[in-house]
XYZ file of C-alpha atoms in Angstrom:
751
model
C 193.865 104.559 153.289
C 195.859 103.693 156.424
C 196.332 100.187 157.766
C 193.781 100.804 160.522
C 191.078 100.419 158.000
C 191.892 96.772 157.629
C 190.416 95.814 161.098
C 186.893 96.250 159.542
C 187.417 93.961 156.703
C 185.692 90.516 157.397
C 187.809 87.403 158.321
C 191.424 87.767 157.651
C 191.276 90.729 155.352
C 192.918 93.008 157.924
C 196.245 91.478 157.868
C 196.234 91.140 154.146
C 195.704 94.930 153.725
C 198.724 95.612 155.991
C 200.875 93.227 154.134
C 199.782 94.590 150.894
C 200.878 98.109 151.949
C 204.265 96.807 152.981
C 205.131 94.582 150.288
C 203.390 94.953 146.967
C 205.732 92.783 145.185
C 203.992 89.526 146.124
C 202.343 89.702 142.775
C 204.910 87.523 141.327
C 205.406 85.033 144.287
C 205.196 81.288 143.745
C 202.917 79.186 145.882
C 202.928 75.597 147.293
C 200.038 73.023 146.738
C 197.152 74.411 148.505
C 196.633 72.899 152.125
C 193.142 73.016 153.702
C 191.763 74.997 150.982
C 194.343 77.925 151.286
C 197.204 78.898 149.015
C 199.994 80.965 150.688
C 201.997 83.703 149.091
C 205.641 83.101 149.561
C 208.994 84.651 148.745
C 210.322 85.449 145.258
C 210.989 82.395 143.108
C 214.152 80.690 143.258
C 216.745 81.186 140.555
C 216.169 78.021 138.725
C 212.395 78.565 138.422
C 210.900 80.112 135.189
C 209.786 83.703 135.338
C 206.058 84.495 135.084
C 205.175 85.213 131.458
C 202.846 88.142 130.616
C 199.303 86.907 129.550
C 200.029 83.114 130.156
C 198.574 81.339 133.177
C 201.659 79.918 135.181
C 200.475 76.236 135.105
C 202.783 74.014 137.137
C 204.999 71.644 135.110
C 203.435 68.422 136.174
C 200.028 69.561 135.047
C 201.221 70.635 131.659
C 200.265 68.560 128.520
C 202.975 68.345 125.825
C 201.796 69.325 122.326
C 201.097 66.325 120.149
C 200.821 63.954 123.030
C 197.242 63.184 122.393
C 196.491 63.540 126.114
C 193.300 64.994 127.125
C 193.342 68.445 128.820
C 192.327 72.061 128.531
C 193.637 74.092 125.787
C 192.876 77.898 126.407
C 195.969 79.720 125.320
C 198.516 80.222 122.703
C 197.622 78.243 119.651
C 194.707 77.788 117.108
C 191.646 76.843 119.251
C 188.304 78.381 119.915
C 188.880 79.885 123.323
C 191.524 82.356 122.050
C 188.287 84.286 120.714
C 186.744 84.920 124.172
C 184.945 88.232 123.983
C 184.012 89.882 127.277
C 181.983 92.792 125.952
C 179.116 90.577 126.695
C 179.885 90.436 130.321
C 179.113 93.877 132.213
C 176.484 96.248 131.309
C 176.191 95.413 127.772
C 173.318 95.865 125.333
C 170.272 97.409 125.564
C 168.077 94.707 124.031
C 170.465 91.707 125.304
C 169.499 88.282 126.219
C 167.851 88.892 129.607
C 167.444 86.518 132.425
C 163.750 86.760 132.149
C 163.506 83.815 129.814
C 161.753 85.996 127.333
C 161.981 84.334 123.741
C 161.281 87.686 122.096
C 164.060 89.599 123.683
C 166.775 90.494 121.155
C 170.416 90.038 121.729
C 172.639 93.061 122.519
C 175.823 92.723 120.323
C 176.245 95.349 117.734
C 178.052 93.494 115.126
C 176.578 92.929 111.829
C 176.234 89.594 109.885
C 179.212 89.144 107.632
C 178.672 88.445 103.809
C 175.264 88.448 102.423
C 174.088 89.559 99.024
C 175.222 92.657 97.106
C 171.712 94.012 96.303
C 170.064 96.916 98.002
C 167.529 94.879 99.604
C 170.106 92.686 101.163
C 171.988 95.656 102.438
C 168.827 96.996 103.905
C 168.076 93.871 105.511
C 171.526 93.489 106.990
C 171.326 97.108 108.371
C 168.131 96.177 110.054
C 169.589 93.168 111.770
C 172.449 95.255 113.245
C 172.787 94.680 117.055
C 170.594 91.553 117.122
C 173.395 88.982 117.063
C 171.449 87.264 114.383
C 173.653 84.224 114.135
C 172.524 82.938 117.509
C 169.764 80.514 117.666
C 168.421 78.375 120.557
C 166.011 76.077 118.446
C 162.900 75.270 120.126
C 162.408 73.531 123.607
C 158.759 73.380 124.117
C 156.120 70.588 124.156
C 154.824 68.854 120.852
C 151.161 69.366 122.338
C 150.548 72.636 123.993
C 148.470 72.046 127.125
C 145.628 74.601 127.635
C 146.015 76.669 130.773
C 142.587 76.041 131.833
C 143.558 72.423 132.788
C 147.183 72.707 133.399
C 146.962 73.272 137.044
C 143.564 71.554 137.761
C 142.615 67.979 138.572
C 141.539 65.808 135.531
C 137.715 66.238 136.328
C 137.718 69.775 137.570
C 138.991 71.923 134.797
C 138.463 75.849 134.714
C 136.660 77.226 131.992
C 138.534 77.777 128.832
C 138.207 81.547 127.790
C 138.427 80.528 124.048
C 135.917 77.822 124.223
C 135.600 75.547 121.085
C 138.032 77.913 119.363
C 140.832 76.765 121.507
C 143.312 74.881 119.430
C 145.379 73.662 122.597
C 144.950 70.132 124.250
C 142.428 69.851 126.882
C 142.807 65.985 127.686
C 145.488 65.502 130.413
C 145.965 61.839 129.788
C 146.716 62.473 126.056
C 149.066 65.333 126.810
C 150.969 63.033 129.276
C 151.365 60.289 126.878
C 151.664 61.999 123.558
C 152.466 65.722 124.234
C 155.516 65.865 126.213
C 158.878 64.204 126.820
C 159.227 61.630 129.626
C 159.780 63.024 133.281
C 163.289 64.046 134.254
C 164.954 61.600 136.486
C 167.517 64.085 138.127
C 167.182 65.287 141.644
C 165.869 61.782 142.424
C 162.873 62.402 140.157
C 161.463 65.015 142.602
C 160.387 68.390 141.596
C 162.640 71.031 143.216
C 159.893 73.558 143.350
C 157.452 71.309 144.887
C 160.008 69.936 147.496
C 160.714 73.670 148.541
C 157.183 75.135 148.423
C 154.763 72.362 148.721
C 153.040 73.194 145.338
C 154.296 73.354 141.827
C 153.061 76.245 139.566
C 153.970 74.355 136.381
C 151.118 71.771 137.174
C 150.820 69.011 134.483
C 153.470 70.720 132.437
C 156.124 69.879 135.031
C 158.832 67.486 133.841
C 158.746 66.157 137.342
C 155.012 65.751 137.570
C 155.088 62.073 138.875
C 156.514 63.512 142.137
C 153.452 65.605 142.857
C 150.526 63.855 141.163
C 148.780 60.590 141.646
C 145.696 58.623 140.286
C 142.783 58.308 142.815
C 139.608 56.276 142.689
C 136.521 58.305 143.088
C 133.208 57.325 144.781
C 131.729 56.619 141.489
C 134.540 54.102 140.756
C 136.265 56.375 138.005
C 140.083 56.853 138.112
C 140.960 60.503 138.289
C 144.455 62.116 137.930
C 145.028 64.815 140.706
C 147.922 67.237 141.695
C 149.257 67.069 145.050
C 149.629 70.272 147.351
C 151.299 70.360 150.651
C 148.964 72.493 152.614
C 151.547 73.155 155.377
C 154.269 74.537 152.968
C 156.004 77.695 154.003
C 155.264 79.531 150.669
C 152.236 80.032 148.978
C 152.594 79.602 145.150
C 150.176 81.788 143.338
C 148.923 80.433 140.087
C 148.863 82.723 136.830
C 144.937 82.820 137.258
C 145.490 84.631 140.348
C 145.619 88.353 140.855
C 149.250 88.834 140.064
C 150.122 86.170 137.384
C 153.805 86.301 137.867
C 154.020 85.869 141.663
C 156.703 83.420 142.672
C 157.798 82.162 145.972
C 160.579 84.144 147.653
C 160.407 86.706 144.877
C 159.648 90.492 145.299
C 159.599 93.483 142.924
C 156.989 92.026 140.691
C 154.885 94.712 138.969
C 151.205 93.592 138.405
C 150.000 92.727 134.888
C 147.486 95.462 135.033
C 150.097 98.071 135.496
C 152.084 96.994 132.632
C 148.904 97.207 130.443
C 148.412 100.847 131.750
C 152.163 101.635 130.773
C 151.638 99.987 127.446
C 148.536 101.927 126.630
C 150.108 105.166 127.824
C 147.411 105.604 130.471
C 149.688 105.655 133.326
C 150.250 109.035 135.112
C 153.523 110.754 135.916
C 152.546 113.689 137.998
C 155.981 114.236 139.602
C 158.017 113.348 136.500
C 155.776 115.740 134.085
C 156.492 118.760 136.480
C 160.202 117.844 136.762
C 160.497 117.456 133.058
C 158.848 120.797 132.311
C 161.028 122.606 134.874
C 164.255 120.743 133.475
C 163.535 121.809 130.006
C 162.969 125.516 130.949
C 166.296 125.356 132.914
C 168.054 124.091 130.044
C 166.985 126.888 127.809
C 168.206 129.249 130.534
C 171.735 127.493 130.464
C 171.865 128.138 126.716
C 170.924 131.851 127.312
C 173.529 132.219 129.985
C 176.285 130.863 127.735
C 175.200 133.200 124.920
C 175.147 136.127 127.403
C 178.633 135.320 128.652
C 179.952 135.579 125.218
C 178.061 138.284 123.772
C 176.602 140.501 126.554
C 178.575 139.925 129.971
C 176.684 142.682 131.543
C 173.271 140.677 131.250
C 174.651 137.687 133.040
C 173.280 138.382 136.381
C 169.945 139.056 134.828
C 169.788 135.664 133.140
C 170.815 134.021 136.591
C 167.961 135.637 138.165
C 165.437 133.786 136.029
C 166.606 130.442 137.294
C 163.914 128.876 139.531
C 163.904 126.214 142.163
C 162.592 122.744 141.230
C 158.778 122.075 141.677
C 159.509 119.342 144.127
C 161.687 119.218 147.170
C 163.907 116.151 147.152
C 162.665 113.438 149.493
C 165.045 112.374 152.240
C 167.174 109.653 150.821
C 167.900 106.362 152.390
C 171.439 106.478 153.692
C 173.937 104.286 152.000
C 177.279 102.728 152.911
C 179.954 101.387 150.746
C 183.153 100.029 152.469
C 185.677 97.273 152.510
C 183.179 94.670 153.796
C 180.710 95.283 150.892
C 182.093 93.859 147.552
C 179.517 94.378 144.852
C 178.376 92.081 142.062
C 178.300 94.343 138.873
C 175.296 94.535 136.560
C 175.685 91.695 133.945
C 174.013 91.304 130.757
C 172.440 87.805 130.400
C 174.478 86.500 133.382
C 173.055 88.894 135.848
C 169.738 87.022 135.943
C 168.173 86.144 139.433
C 169.432 82.689 139.867
C 173.081 83.890 139.447
C 172.691 86.944 141.708
C 171.052 84.657 144.257
C 174.051 82.266 144.068
C 176.625 85.210 144.438
C 174.733 86.542 147.403
C 174.766 83.030 148.975
C 178.548 83.108 148.536
C 178.998 86.452 150.025
C 178.203 89.219 147.414
C 177.010 92.207 149.715
C 175.534 94.482 146.795
C 173.753 93.216 143.715
C 172.451 94.883 140.587
C 169.766 94.060 138.181
C 170.736 93.648 134.376
C 170.722 96.977 132.722
C 167.163 97.990 131.488
C 166.353 100.485 128.994
C 164.104 103.386 130.170
C 161.828 103.615 127.287
C 160.771 99.791 127.201
C 160.073 100.166 130.934
C 157.613 103.024 130.155
C 156.119 100.822 127.505
C 155.458 98.160 130.039
C 157.839 95.540 128.465
C 157.567 92.333 130.131
C 161.197 91.600 129.481
C 162.595 94.763 130.999
C 160.360 94.661 134.106
C 161.304 91.106 134.644
C 164.714 92.133 134.991
C 163.686 93.851 138.355
C 162.433 90.701 139.893
C 164.437 90.225 143.305
C 165.026 87.110 145.291
C 164.450 87.490 149.131
C 168.112 86.735 149.788
C 168.906 90.101 148.203
C 166.724 92.025 150.710
C 169.172 91.445 153.695
C 171.199 94.240 154.892
C 174.923 94.318 153.537
C 177.458 93.805 155.967
C 178.491 96.732 158.238
C 181.291 96.928 160.832
C 181.133 99.741 163.119
C 183.833 102.293 162.736
C 186.513 102.776 165.491
C 186.814 106.176 167.091
C 190.249 106.343 165.458
C 188.568 105.931 161.901
C 185.979 108.363 162.269
C 188.116 111.086 164.026
C 190.827 110.826 161.318
C 188.278 110.269 158.304
C 190.143 107.219 157.475
C 186.834 105.598 156.779
C 183.869 107.255 155.006
C 180.690 106.748 156.988
C 177.498 108.382 156.302
C 175.995 110.050 159.288
C 172.787 108.504 160.544
C 173.373 105.475 158.426
C 170.883 102.797 159.707
C 172.060 99.381 158.492
C 168.752 97.633 159.318
C 167.036 99.796 156.565
C 169.495 99.130 153.844
C 169.366 96.140 151.524
C 171.616 94.571 148.809
C 169.613 94.917 145.512
C 169.766 97.988 143.169
C 168.201 98.602 139.697
C 170.386 99.722 136.778
C 168.829 101.643 133.893
C 169.932 103.824 131.011
C 168.149 106.316 128.772
C 168.937 108.540 125.835
C 166.820 111.503 127.104
C 166.191 113.172 130.596
C 162.519 112.882 130.188
C 162.734 109.106 129.750
C 165.040 108.591 132.596
C 162.784 110.883 134.860
C 159.634 108.909 134.109
C 161.268 105.430 134.407
C 162.676 106.617 137.846
C 159.115 107.415 139.049
C 157.660 104.122 137.703
C 160.550 101.954 139.276
C 159.994 103.768 142.755
C 156.207 103.544 142.482
C 156.195 99.866 141.493
C 159.208 98.287 143.238
C 159.018 98.629 146.989
C 162.390 96.911 147.561
C 165.262 99.039 145.813
C 168.511 100.170 147.456
C 169.320 102.413 144.644
C 168.867 103.300 140.971
C 172.069 103.380 139.054
C 172.388 105.246 135.908
C 174.432 103.443 133.326
C 176.747 105.764 131.546
C 179.258 103.225 130.392
C 177.493 100.808 128.064
C 179.904 100.652 125.014
C 177.106 99.068 122.499
C 176.760 100.920 119.256
C 172.981 100.961 119.310
C 172.966 102.295 122.846
C 175.934 104.739 122.295
C 174.682 106.157 118.874
C 171.303 106.752 120.462
C 172.813 108.985 123.217
C 172.602 106.419 126.061
C 175.077 104.506 127.956
C 178.634 105.625 127.289
C 177.162 108.172 124.843
C 176.487 110.377 127.961
C 180.121 110.790 128.715
C 180.453 113.325 126.126
C 177.225 115.016 127.175
C 177.872 116.128 130.670
C 175.102 118.772 130.692
C 172.430 116.080 129.735
C 174.017 113.750 132.398
C 173.736 116.343 134.998
C 170.079 117.083 134.133
C 169.411 113.292 134.330
C 170.901 112.818 137.898
C 169.200 116.010 139.132
C 165.754 114.974 137.695
C 166.037 111.335 138.993
C 166.883 112.670 142.389
C 163.661 114.750 142.380
C 161.262 111.933 141.594
C 162.861 108.977 143.262
C 161.431 109.210 146.617
C 163.731 107.855 149.390
C 165.744 105.873 146.747
C 169.253 107.295 146.036
C 170.700 107.691 142.699
C 174.123 106.670 141.639
C 176.189 106.520 138.482
C 178.315 104.042 136.594
C 181.058 105.678 134.271
C 183.783 104.675 132.069
C 187.170 106.584 131.775
C 186.058 108.289 128.648
C 185.064 107.508 124.898
C 188.595 107.257 123.502
C 191.435 105.401 124.717
C 194.065 107.755 125.979
C 191.630 110.694 126.462
C 189.906 110.332 129.665
C 187.110 112.556 130.794
C 186.056 111.050 133.949
C 187.740 113.625 136.263
C 185.754 116.536 134.810
C 182.437 114.481 135.188
C 183.326 113.916 138.761
C 183.593 117.387 139.416
C 180.273 118.165 137.812
C 178.627 115.277 139.698
C 180.198 116.618 143.045
C 179.246 120.199 142.576
C 177.078 120.882 139.513
C 178.190 122.370 136.201
C 179.651 125.844 136.018
C 176.256 127.320 134.909
C 174.156 125.706 137.751
C 176.432 125.301 140.805
C 175.487 128.877 142.132
C 171.827 128.422 141.431
C 171.009 124.764 141.807
C 174.047 123.203 143.418
C 175.166 119.487 143.286
C 172.958 117.239 141.190
C 172.725 114.701 144.225
C 174.395 111.674 143.036
C 175.082 109.383 146.095
C 178.011 107.321 144.637
C 179.922 107.024 141.298
C 181.465 103.682 140.036
C 184.385 103.971 137.545
C 185.190 101.180 135.124
C 188.983 101.607 134.346
C 188.593 101.249 130.472
C 187.290 103.609 127.875
C 184.321 102.987 125.507
C 186.755 102.323 122.782
C 188.643 99.514 124.837
C 185.407 97.870 125.879
C 186.835 94.893 127.612
C 190.180 94.662 126.080
C 193.586 95.412 127.678
C 194.017 96.057 131.417
C 191.770 98.168 133.448
C 193.569 101.485 134.357
C 193.646 101.273 138.216
C 196.239 104.163 138.157
C 193.666 106.512 136.676
C 190.955 105.102 139.066
C 193.413 105.969 141.945
C 193.757 109.607 140.493
C 189.900 109.915 140.562
C 189.588 108.508 144.084
C 192.109 111.017 145.407
C 190.203 113.676 143.496
C 186.967 112.494 145.217
C 188.658 112.404 148.502
C 189.663 116.064 148.100
C 186.383 116.995 147.261
C 185.236 115.443 150.541
C 187.828 117.292 152.622
C 188.286 120.558 150.715
C 185.121 121.341 149.207
C 184.941 124.994 150.486
C 188.555 125.557 149.342
C 187.676 124.406 145.729
C 185.020 126.908 145.249
C 183.410 129.572 147.180
C 180.278 129.924 144.823
C 178.404 126.659 145.682
C 174.911 126.929 146.884
C 174.576 125.099 150.127
C 171.716 122.702 150.036
C 169.601 121.284 152.798
C 171.661 118.449 154.039
C 168.575 116.229 154.635
C 167.792 116.333 150.893
C 171.061 114.805 149.950
C 171.446 111.116 149.366
C 174.550 110.702 151.306
C 173.505 112.873 154.121
C 176.319 115.404 153.641
C 178.128 116.601 150.547
C 180.329 113.719 149.721
C 180.283 111.068 147.120
C 181.139 107.359 147.580
C 183.674 105.970 144.981
C 183.772 102.441 143.707
C 186.215 100.927 141.336
C 185.699 98.373 138.646
C 187.748 96.270 136.492
C 189.733 92.956 136.446
C 189.246 92.137 140.012
C 189.879 88.387 140.274
C 191.199 87.659 143.733
C 191.082 88.855 147.322
C 194.441 90.356 146.744
C 193.191 92.418 143.831
C 190.276 93.556 145.954
C 192.405 94.431 148.928
C 195.047 96.323 146.751
C 192.274 98.464 145.220
C 190.871 99.560 148.592
C 194.340 99.971 150.423
C 196.273 101.383 147.506
C 193.783 102.964 144.904
C 191.643 104.538 147.792
C 188.238 103.453 146.405
C 185.489 102.728 148.997
C 184.668 99.177 147.646
C 184.917 97.413 144.232
C 182.350 96.214 141.840
C 183.252 92.761 140.375
C 182.011 91.492 137.070
C 183.782 88.918 135.188
C 185.673 87.639 137.995
C 182.433 86.643 139.660
C 181.268 84.908 136.422
C 184.472 82.857 136.414
C 184.484 81.989 140.117
C 181.526 83.226 141.935
C 183.198 82.128 145.291
C 185.405 85.176 144.875
C 183.197 86.878 147.373
C 183.937 84.110 149.777
C 187.601 84.444 149.209
C 187.262 88.332 149.927
C 185.319 87.528 153.386
C 188.099 85.066 154.489
C 191.090 86.899 153.101
C 192.503 83.756 151.449
C 192.630 81.767 148.323
C 190.163 78.858 148.191
C 191.105 75.889 146.090
C 187.610 74.739 145.346
C 187.419 71.052 144.352
C 185.695 69.950 141.155
C 182.850 68.521 143.150
C 182.242 71.776 145.065
C 182.229 73.711 141.651
C 179.769 71.168 140.315
C 177.783 71.607 143.511
C 177.406 75.537 142.454
C 176.164 74.404 139.089
C 173.505 72.336 140.879
C 172.472 75.138 142.895
C 172.170 77.353 139.900
C 169.996 74.772 138.157
C 167.732 74.580 141.295
C 167.408 78.287 141.567
C 166.900 78.421 137.715
C 163.837 75.982 137.911
C 162.444 78.019 140.733
C 162.713 81.261 138.633
C 161.937 80.017 135.241
C 159.604 76.981 135.956
C 159.932 73.086 135.715
C 158.063 72.676 132.581
C 159.889 72.199 129.188
C 160.177 75.826 128.670
C 161.458 76.644 132.044
C 164.031 73.817 131.729
C 165.186 74.749 128.398
C 165.686 78.556 129.715
C 167.664 77.305 132.613
C 169.738 75.227 130.507
C 170.380 78.154 128.118
C 171.455 80.582 130.825
C 173.574 77.854 132.566
C 175.426 77.269 129.290
C 176.065 81.072 129.018
C 177.516 80.978 132.504
C 179.739 77.839 131.767
C 181.130 79.749 128.742
C 182.924 81.758 131.511
C 183.436 79.317 134.313
C 185.540 77.109 131.900
C 188.177 79.641 132.146
C 188.956 79.142 135.830
C 192.243 77.427 136.531
C 192.324 76.048 140.134
C 194.835 77.661 142.253
C 196.359 74.399 143.073
C 197.572 74.020 139.566
C 199.303 77.515 139.441
C 203.095 78.032 139.903
C 202.498 81.637 141.015
C 199.699 83.765 142.814
C 197.763 85.933 142.380
C 195.969 84.574 139.267
C 195.229 87.282 136.517
C 191.774 87.633 134.954
C 193.364 88.209 131.533
C 195.850 85.289 131.596
C 194.941 82.149 129.405
C 196.581 78.912 130.327
C 198.661 76.616 128.019
C 197.206 73.010 127.407
C 196.820 71.282 130.759
C 195.055 68.549 132.599
C 193.176 68.854 135.773
C 193.569 66.695 138.937
C 190.653 64.510 137.884
C 188.257 63.678 135.183
C 185.681 65.949 136.612
C 188.189 69.083 136.770
C 188.995 68.317 133.091
C 185.314 68.366 132.170
C 184.750 71.738 133.959
C 187.725 73.085 132.355
C 186.590 72.236 128.848
C 185.883 74.948 126.237
C 183.696 72.605 124.079
C 180.270 73.720 124.112
C 179.109 69.994 123.960
C 180.778 69.302 127.295
C 178.906 72.130 128.681
C 175.636 70.570 127.465
C 176.894 67.400 129.077
C 177.243 69.160 132.471
C 173.720 70.574 132.085
C 172.259 67.203 131.482
C 173.605 65.920 134.889
C 170.876 68.071 136.482
C 168.353 69.117 133.812
C 168.216 65.694 131.753
C 168.713 65.230 128.165
C 168.331 68.449 126.081
C 165.394 68.871 123.891
C 166.155 67.236 120.416
C 165.764 70.758 118.686
C 167.641 72.689 121.412
C 170.585 74.644 120.016
C 173.260 76.664 121.730
C 176.094 78.916 120.650
C 178.590 80.827 122.890
C 177.657 84.455 122.819
C 181.222 85.494 122.119
C 181.472 83.280 119.157
C 178.296 84.006 117.396
C 179.723 86.391 114.991
C 183.341 85.156 114.988
C 182.372 81.801 113.597
C 179.661 82.160 110.962
C 179.004 78.558 110.346
C 179.393 77.251 113.682
C 176.128 75.813 115.080
C 175.899 74.081 118.525
C 173.182 71.571 118.947
C 172.266 69.543 121.967
């Protein structure tokens, strides 16, 4: 990509792209103390300065803590300490049954490691086998009220309860005063004692269960002289909060893509109809049999090949005209993240500049079964409905094809949020896509995950298991495209299954043109974009992402765009209006180890990707999107970083509720996030830039006590941070970092 492309990148990104092309050696340059929140790249270090050591964050000498000095500080590298065991398999597109951001207590964790030890008997082995993939060492204890308040009185004034559906058989508390005095912990005093949800919406759906209930309730004297406890409501509030007794029990202010409870019941009882999917599935299975016959004819009876080809039929449906998409330098994307990709975190990243967001990966079959946990992953905040940034291309760009712009792209119709799913069979993916597009009106795209490395998904044939089944993958994309209405279909890949044996290039050819057996009769399957994570399934999140291979694939995609007719003369030309990108081309995104605006700009300028999908880098510093927009390093102060924690807590309370359970879920997902944020080293402490995602610092101290606290790798300090905004943890609350739950068998974190 030529330097002209840089003029379309927001802020100071244009100059940075030009500089990257002329002087890539800046990766080893030292920096001065950041001024006005900006760290500058300079010339090569002087002779007397130490060289940068691989894998070690280059902390300035004045911030290093000498071994054995007893000084407080952050110890995150080289040595016998907990943080050496950071495991990032949990970060991006992890397990099928992972810790979702919906707050469901029944949702299993995704990790595929087995519990160590155990008895030697057959019963123990059978039990251990059944526990595989559930990360059984993790426990969150309990964080609910000692007395459970019945829903019939939870949102009503004291003398105006609703009728309890269980009558005298109900074993929950119906006396509000008893519940307030004996059944719950005292009100939380953070946020000035005021309920964040009530302050924003004028009504709190948690009612009397709210841990801030004093701020929106009072005792009034009735005409008969009795004193009554009543809940307050601001009738002039901007948002109407719908209680669970209304038509849609999960409605939340500012939240969309909520499937009605009745529809989930129909799915669960297998009474939901899938007319489009059923027709496509029948056609697809017939085509799959014809492909087998064609292969057999090619081997045994070449003269009959044309007769077999004549049996192929057109799909039963015409592909709906897809919404045009755009991926470009100004649209950095937040990757699908298991556990951490919850709605509050996506909302925070969108506020900080993320232009594209994705749901956590949902499994196709649980969606078809009406699983509350999987459908909750699709909830979308209104901030994710805004169109992504789009800078009109210059005439020079469009004339020379230096910037890939889809024809007839309407930015006003675009939005940020997309759903990611995976499936083990084409019929599951097809029905899931029809269900998603039927019940979720706000979807930018549906992304098919073909990179999840977790054993339980891979062995079942989903996730990265599809990398070795290109025929099945093509069938899935084609079928999804037929039933997804105007919603485009995209794919996320890894380089391959085994390290050193990449297969992504052959998959790209199939996605661009169709398989050898189908390209003459059916043409391309219709993927609008492909994201390539630069690691194999075997590597998971170890070693460095292979951006050289990503660049090779990007060059291949570019060749497909410009030289399609020269590559093959046997491709069936489909109706352009039915293709998700408007023409024949694919967008191509790179993914892996992006941790600074220089990494991002290098990927675009040097690797040739259209944009970059960012995972762990955003978890560690979500303002990375702001750095990309401004084209500079931002030396965020400890107080600014703590402000992001406060925002997450506010967003979490709006998402999961202000009752004991909601606060417990907010705390739990905050702690999961803090297990990544503590790895951030402020750029003002670094001797050289850019920082590396895979570097670990030696023991160091921050510039103040709060910076030391935020850098702590001790889970007890994370709980202290959570208590600044969520109050004291429940006495029975427990937490254990996800990446340590099987590494330290006896470790138990309690709040």
